[in-house]
Amino acid sequence: MSKETPAYEEWKVHPVKTEAIVGKIKEIIEDLKGASTPEEAIKAVKAYGKYGDKVGDNFATISLKYTLDTRDRKNIKNQEAIDKAMPEVQAAALPYAEAVLASPFRADIEKKFGSLYLTMLEYQVKSFSPEVVELSQKENDLTSKYDALKSQAVVHFEGNEYGLCQIGAFYGDPDRNRRKAAHDAAIEAIDRIAPELEDIYDQLVKIRNEKAHRLGFASYSDLSYFLMARYDYGRKEVEGYREQIHEIVTPLVEKMARNEAKALGLKALSYEDIGVYYPEGSPLPEGTTEEKVARAQEMYDKMGEETGSFFRFMVDKHLLFLDAKPGKALGGYMNYFPVKKCPIIFSNFNGTSGDIDVLTHEFGHAFQSYLARNIKIPEYRCPTMDGAEIDSMSMEFFAWPYMDLFFKEPDKYRYQHLAAAISFLPYGVSVDEFQHWVYDHPEASKEDRREAWKAIERKYTPYRSKAYEGAGYLGEGLRWIMQGHIFSSPFYYIDYTLAQVVAFEFLALDRKNHEKAWKKYAKLCKMGGKYPFQHLVTKAGLVSPLKEGALKKVMSPVKRILKETEEKAYRG
């Protein structure tokens, strides 16, 4: 990466001065409007990108510190400041987009920055307006409250207190009674905050629906395709894709669930059994966090010089925030800091195989940011959400040959990992279909939403629907309240499933020809976001999941790999 990147301890947060930011943006807009030559117009566009990097870097630093400790008053104050500032900055940026699109040098700008750059600005103009600033501020405030509620929830189990991430360490316990008790303790904790979470979502739906109407859209569902930058596909393609999952993957997952129950000596799975594939419990990685990081370093060194040196850079600069802690936000993510010229990896290690998933998944995101670091146009460095997840999910499979570094029985991990990835697809499209339903029915009551979720769950994952009966919020049609994306990043979820299907393509190819698979992967990462999702995939020589018949083609070799890994796992 960059020698000038400071270690995390040296990172500083700068006060959020919204007026100054807005003033600088206005200054750049005036320069653009006053340009008398193509060169002057292009200079203004470059200045806008450079300043956006500066502001974005500071905002990302504030958000990182907040997610590391959501209880710290200074962090809360700073996060509240950017929650308020971001919509105002968006509103100030709108005239910039309009000025570029109306510029007499538009053709010159397009030649320099590409037609996609102008398309991005067109989507920006259509999806935002000063009229929705106040609504967006309220939306940001509610999502921050949602994150805080979950991160600060306390689970009482076996005389100790745990966070919702930490309790997950017991979900794969070989003692069925113990893992049931752990699940029940978590359910009790979530049930306590469920009414408040439902209230938050109810407010979010109303706010987002109002935003859509003010922007001239029939529903927030329609607006979301612009917000999610889905440049080369729409609702029709997504609906067709979801049906492919229902027809091809749902039956396979139901069969897998029956096999899972059989392996555990059960007639059917209950909620405490889902995701547990072996009577002796789920395979657990060995070692402390420090030891896992050291083994990850060994893995990336073996994978290649570039991956090895990059991971070493992240370790040396203290850019890995891995352990679960009280007050730390849930989940995991990667973020890139353009001024500091580096990414970070945030997660919540809890001693399960999920720790290793993070070290591969989020590293895939980080590695993409590294390979695309020299792209000068900021908007092109990172793919859209659907494309970005290909980088992370594919890296999980490229790491398969090295799982012996982390597990005593790596074959068991590999089967569990693949089975979970396949099982995720129907759930992922359930989340998408649910959100479409919600925003297409903004007048629906909380009970209506619960019933809609139940119906969708029965459609895509019947085995889960049966397993959740009587299990608190799970059985009440409220499993979705724990899916943070639904609250904080609406409609950002089917992206994972699209990317997972492409990652399966990499898995199959890697087993045939590693060099060819890695070459395609590196090419994909280096392209960043220069192309829309489907174009990006085809440019890398892969099949778009949205193409009719794609699921059948992709899942055929995956089924064979599943069978092979299953035999090795249970034979061991």
Tab-separated table of C-alpha atoms in Angstrom, residues 195-398:
chain	number	residue	atom	x	y	z
A	195	PRO	CA	-40.871	-3.804	20.111
A	196	GLU	CA	-38.472	-0.878	19.943
A	197	LEU	CA	-36.777	-2.275	16.831
A	198	GLU	CA	-40.173	-2.694	15.172
A	199	ASP	CA	-41.058	0.888	16.070
A	200	ILE	CA	-37.814	2.139	14.531
A	201	TYR	CA	-38.511	0.249	11.333
A	202	ASP	CA	-42.076	1.501	11.200
A	203	GLN	CA	-40.733	5.063	11.310
A	204	LEU	CA	-38.064	4.285	8.710
A	205	VAL	CA	-40.650	2.918	6.267
A	206	LYS	CA	-42.769	6.033	6.594
A	207	ILE	CA	-39.758	8.324	6.151
A	208	ARG	CA	-38.421	6.448	3.132
A	209	ASN	CA	-41.823	6.283	1.497
A	210	GLU	CA	-42.204	10.038	1.935
A	211	LYS	CA	-38.744	10.572	0.414
A	212	ALA	CA	-39.720	8.508	-2.610
A	213	HIS	CA	-42.918	10.494	-3.146
A	214	ARG	CA	-41.118	13.833	-2.855
A	215	LEU	CA	-38.631	12.651	-5.474
A	216	GLY	CA	-41.412	11.600	-7.849
A	217	PHE	CA	-41.266	7.821	-7.386
A	218	ALA	CA	-44.312	5.623	-6.855
A	219	SER	CA	-42.572	3.749	-4.042
A	220	TYR	CA	-39.278	3.490	-2.223
A	221	SER	CA	-38.766	0.162	-3.990
A	222	ASP	CA	-38.496	2.064	-7.283
A	223	LEU	CA	-36.221	4.706	-5.768
A	224	SER	CA	-33.956	2.021	-4.321
A	225	TYR	CA	-32.737	0.889	-7.743
A	226	PHE	CA	-31.306	4.369	-8.276
A	227	LEU	CA	-29.872	4.577	-4.745
A	228	MET	CA	-28.229	1.174	-5.179
A	229	ALA	CA	-26.729	2.208	-8.536
A	230	ARG	CA	-28.230	-0.707	-10.442
A	231	TYR	CA	-27.301	0.694	-13.813
A	232	ASP	CA	-27.791	-2.354	-16.009
A	233	TYR	CA	-30.713	-4.263	-14.495
A	234	GLY	CA	-34.050	-3.587	-12.877
A	235	ARG	CA	-36.886	-5.057	-10.902
A	236	LYS	CA	-37.946	-7.464	-13.654
A	237	GLU	CA	-34.514	-9.096	-13.767
A	238	VAL	CA	-34.398	-9.346	-9.976
A	239	GLU	CA	-37.809	-11.011	-9.825
A	240	GLY	CA	-36.724	-13.539	-12.446
A	241	TYR	CA	-33.536	-14.227	-10.505
A	242	ARG	CA	-35.438	-14.800	-7.261
A	243	GLU	CA	-37.614	-17.354	-9.031
A	244	GLN	CA	-34.500	-19.149	-10.265
A	245	ILE	CA	-33.364	-19.432	-6.649
A	246	HIS	CA	-36.789	-20.714	-5.616
A	247	GLU	CA	-36.938	-23.326	-8.367
A	248	ILE	CA	-33.350	-24.582	-8.275
A	249	VAL	CA	-31.811	-23.809	-4.890
A	250	THR	CA	-34.729	-24.094	-2.436
A	251	PRO	CA	-35.295	-27.832	-3.148
A	252	LEU	CA	-31.553	-28.465	-2.767
A	253	VAL	CA	-31.442	-26.643	0.562
A	254	GLU	CA	-34.483	-28.554	1.832
A	255	LYS	CA	-32.683	-31.802	0.981
A	256	MET	CA	-29.549	-30.553	2.730
A	257	ALA	CA	-31.617	-29.749	5.830
A	258	ARG	CA	-32.989	-33.302	5.897
A	259	ASN	CA	-29.452	-34.672	5.604
A	260	GLU	CA	-28.308	-32.340	8.365
A	261	ALA	CA	-31.058	-33.612	10.675
A	262	LYS	CA	-30.195	-37.205	9.821
A	263	ALA	CA	-26.517	-36.636	10.617
A	264	LEU	CA	-27.536	-35.255	14.018
A	265	GLY	CA	-29.827	-38.209	14.665
A	266	LEU	CA	-32.971	-36.066	14.483
A	267	LYS	CA	-36.239	-36.385	12.598
A	268	ALA	CA	-36.230	-32.672	11.824
A	269	LEU	CA	-34.187	-29.609	12.692
A	270	SER	CA	-35.179	-27.286	15.487
A	271	TYR	CA	-33.928	-23.691	15.677
A	272	GLU	CA	-30.953	-24.672	17.829
A	273	ASP	CA	-29.799	-27.226	15.246
A	274	ILE	CA	-29.674	-25.050	12.116
A	275	GLY	CA	-26.104	-24.681	10.945
A	276	VAL	CA	-24.809	-27.558	13.079
A	277	TYR	CA	-23.709	-30.299	10.690
A	278	TYR	CA	-21.927	-32.725	13.018
A	279	PRO	CA	-22.946	-34.512	16.251
A	280	GLU	CA	-19.648	-33.450	17.796
A	281	GLY	CA	-20.495	-29.826	17.130
A	282	SER	CA	-19.274	-27.271	14.646
A	283	PRO	CA	-15.570	-27.248	13.734
A	284	LEU	CA	-13.798	-24.533	15.687
A	285	PRO	CA	-10.615	-22.745	14.674
A	286	GLU	CA	-7.640	-23.191	16.942
A	287	GLY	CA	-5.737	-20.498	18.758
A	288	THR	CA	-6.094	-16.988	20.066
A	289	THR	CA	-6.821	-13.985	17.888
A	290	GLU	CA	-3.096	-13.290	17.608
A	291	GLU	CA	-2.463	-16.878	16.536
A	292	LYS	CA	-5.249	-16.746	13.953
A	293	VAL	CA	-3.763	-13.579	12.508
A	294	ALA	CA	-0.329	-15.228	12.361
A	295	ARG	CA	-1.821	-18.224	10.530
A	296	ALA	CA	-3.678	-15.898	8.189
A	297	GLN	CA	-0.349	-14.267	7.411
A	298	GLU	CA	1.088	-17.689	6.586
A	299	MET	CA	-1.935	-18.417	4.380
A	300	TYR	CA	-1.617	-15.183	2.402
A	301	ASP	CA	2.142	-15.628	2.062
A	302	LYS	CA	1.506	-19.026	0.499
A	303	MET	CA	-1.267	-17.638	-1.665
A	304	GLY	CA	1.106	-15.165	-3.295
A	305	GLU	CA	3.632	-12.390	-2.734
A	306	GLU	CA	1.061	-9.654	-3.265
A	307	THR	CA	-1.517	-11.024	-0.814
A	308	GLY	CA	1.206	-11.756	1.749
A	309	SER	CA	2.800	-8.294	1.675
A	310	PHE	CA	-0.594	-6.593	1.742
A	311	PHE	CA	-1.815	-8.534	4.797
A	312	ARG	CA	1.494	-7.797	6.540
A	313	PHE	CA	0.941	-4.106	5.862
A	314	MET	CA	-2.490	-4.265	7.520
A	315	VAL	CA	-1.061	-6.010	10.571
A	316	ASP	CA	1.867	-3.593	10.877
A	317	LYS	CA	-0.409	-0.560	10.639
A	318	HIS	CA	-2.884	-2.021	13.179
A	319	LEU	CA	-5.783	-1.988	10.720
A	320	LEU	CA	-7.483	-5.156	11.994
A	321	PHE	CA	-10.223	-4.634	14.600
A	322	LEU	CA	-11.252	-8.202	15.221
A	323	ASP	CA	-12.412	-9.086	18.749
A	324	ALA	CA	-15.970	-8.752	20.032
A	325	LYS	CA	-16.196	-6.305	22.931
A	326	PRO	CA	-18.968	-4.726	25.027
A	327	GLY	CA	-20.417	-1.718	23.240
A	328	LYS	CA	-18.839	-2.608	19.918
A	329	ALA	CA	-21.248	-2.561	16.974
A	330	LEU	CA	-22.294	-5.949	15.653
A	331	GLY	CA	-21.246	-7.454	12.335
A	332	GLY	CA	-18.209	-7.056	10.172
A	333	TYR	CA	-17.140	-4.744	7.381
A	334	MET	CA	-14.256	-3.318	5.376
A	335	ASN	CA	-13.884	0.346	4.686
A	336	TYR	CA	-11.335	2.168	2.547
A	337	PHE	CA	-9.743	5.471	3.580
A	338	PRO	CA	-8.632	7.316	0.433
A	339	VAL	CA	-6.467	9.952	2.122
A	340	LYS	CA	-4.725	7.451	4.369
A	341	LYS	CA	-4.588	5.106	1.362
A	342	CYS	CA	-5.591	1.998	3.264
A	343	PRO	CA	-8.551	-0.202	4.249
A	344	ILE	CA	-9.529	-1.510	7.672
A	345	ILE	CA	-11.215	-4.763	8.681
A	346	PHE	CA	-13.822	-4.643	11.436
A	347	SER	CA	-15.342	-7.783	12.957
A	348	ASN	CA	-16.457	-9.508	16.154
A	349	PHE	CA	-14.397	-12.656	16.742
A	350	ASN	CA	-16.163	-15.117	19.026
A	351	GLY	CA	-14.120	-18.292	18.654
A	352	THR	CA	-16.256	-19.834	15.906
A	353	SER	CA	-15.515	-20.598	12.267
A	354	GLY	CA	-16.991	-17.178	11.553
A	355	ASP	CA	-13.655	-15.736	12.671
A	356	ILE	CA	-11.976	-17.377	9.699
A	357	ASP	CA	-14.806	-16.373	7.388
A	358	VAL	CA	-14.094	-12.747	8.288
A	359	LEU	CA	-10.350	-13.098	7.733
A	360	THR	CA	-11.086	-14.274	4.205
A	361	HIS	CA	-14.288	-12.395	3.311
A	362	GLU	CA	-13.333	-8.913	4.499
A	363	PHE	CA	-9.770	-9.435	3.309
A	364	GLY	CA	-11.214	-9.999	-0.171
A	365	HIS	CA	-12.811	-6.547	0.015
A	366	ALA	CA	-9.599	-5.046	1.330
A	367	PHE	CA	-7.491	-6.742	-1.347
A	368	GLN	CA	-9.762	-5.345	-4.065
A	369	SER	CA	-9.245	-1.838	-2.682
A	370	TYR	CA	-5.496	-2.498	-2.795
A	371	LEU	CA	-5.520	-3.703	-6.412
A	372	ALA	CA	-7.665	-0.745	-7.494
A	373	ARG	CA	-5.850	1.846	-5.386
A	374	ASN	CA	-4.278	3.566	-8.381
A	375	ILE	CA	-7.587	4.322	-10.113
A	376	LYS	CA	-7.571	8.115	-10.095
A	377	ILE	CA	-11.317	8.654	-10.431
A	378	PRO	CA	-12.677	8.057	-6.872
A	379	GLU	CA	-16.073	6.851	-8.091
A	380	TYR	CA	-14.424	4.021	-10.027
A	381	ARG	CA	-12.223	2.564	-7.270
A	382	CYS	CA	-14.894	0.372	-5.747
A	383	PRO	CA	-17.578	-1.621	-7.589
A	384	THR	CA	-21.249	-1.222	-6.822
A	385	MET	CA	-22.371	-3.326	-3.856
A	386	ASP	CA	-23.284	-6.365	-5.943
A	387	GLY	CA	-19.903	-6.365	-7.675
A	388	ALA	CA	-17.930	-5.674	-4.492
A	389	GLU	CA	-19.270	-8.776	-2.754
A	390	ILE	CA	-17.852	-10.982	-5.515
A	391	ASP	CA	-14.356	-9.976	-4.399
A	392	SER	CA	-14.995	-11.011	-0.800
A	393	MET	CA	-16.983	-14.198	-1.321
A	394	SER	CA	-14.599	-15.502	-3.966
A	395	MET	CA	-11.627	-14.951	-1.645
A	396	GLU	CA	-13.337	-17.265	0.858
A	397	PHE	CA	-13.069	-20.083	-1.697
A	398	PHE	CA	-9.519	-19.221	-2.775
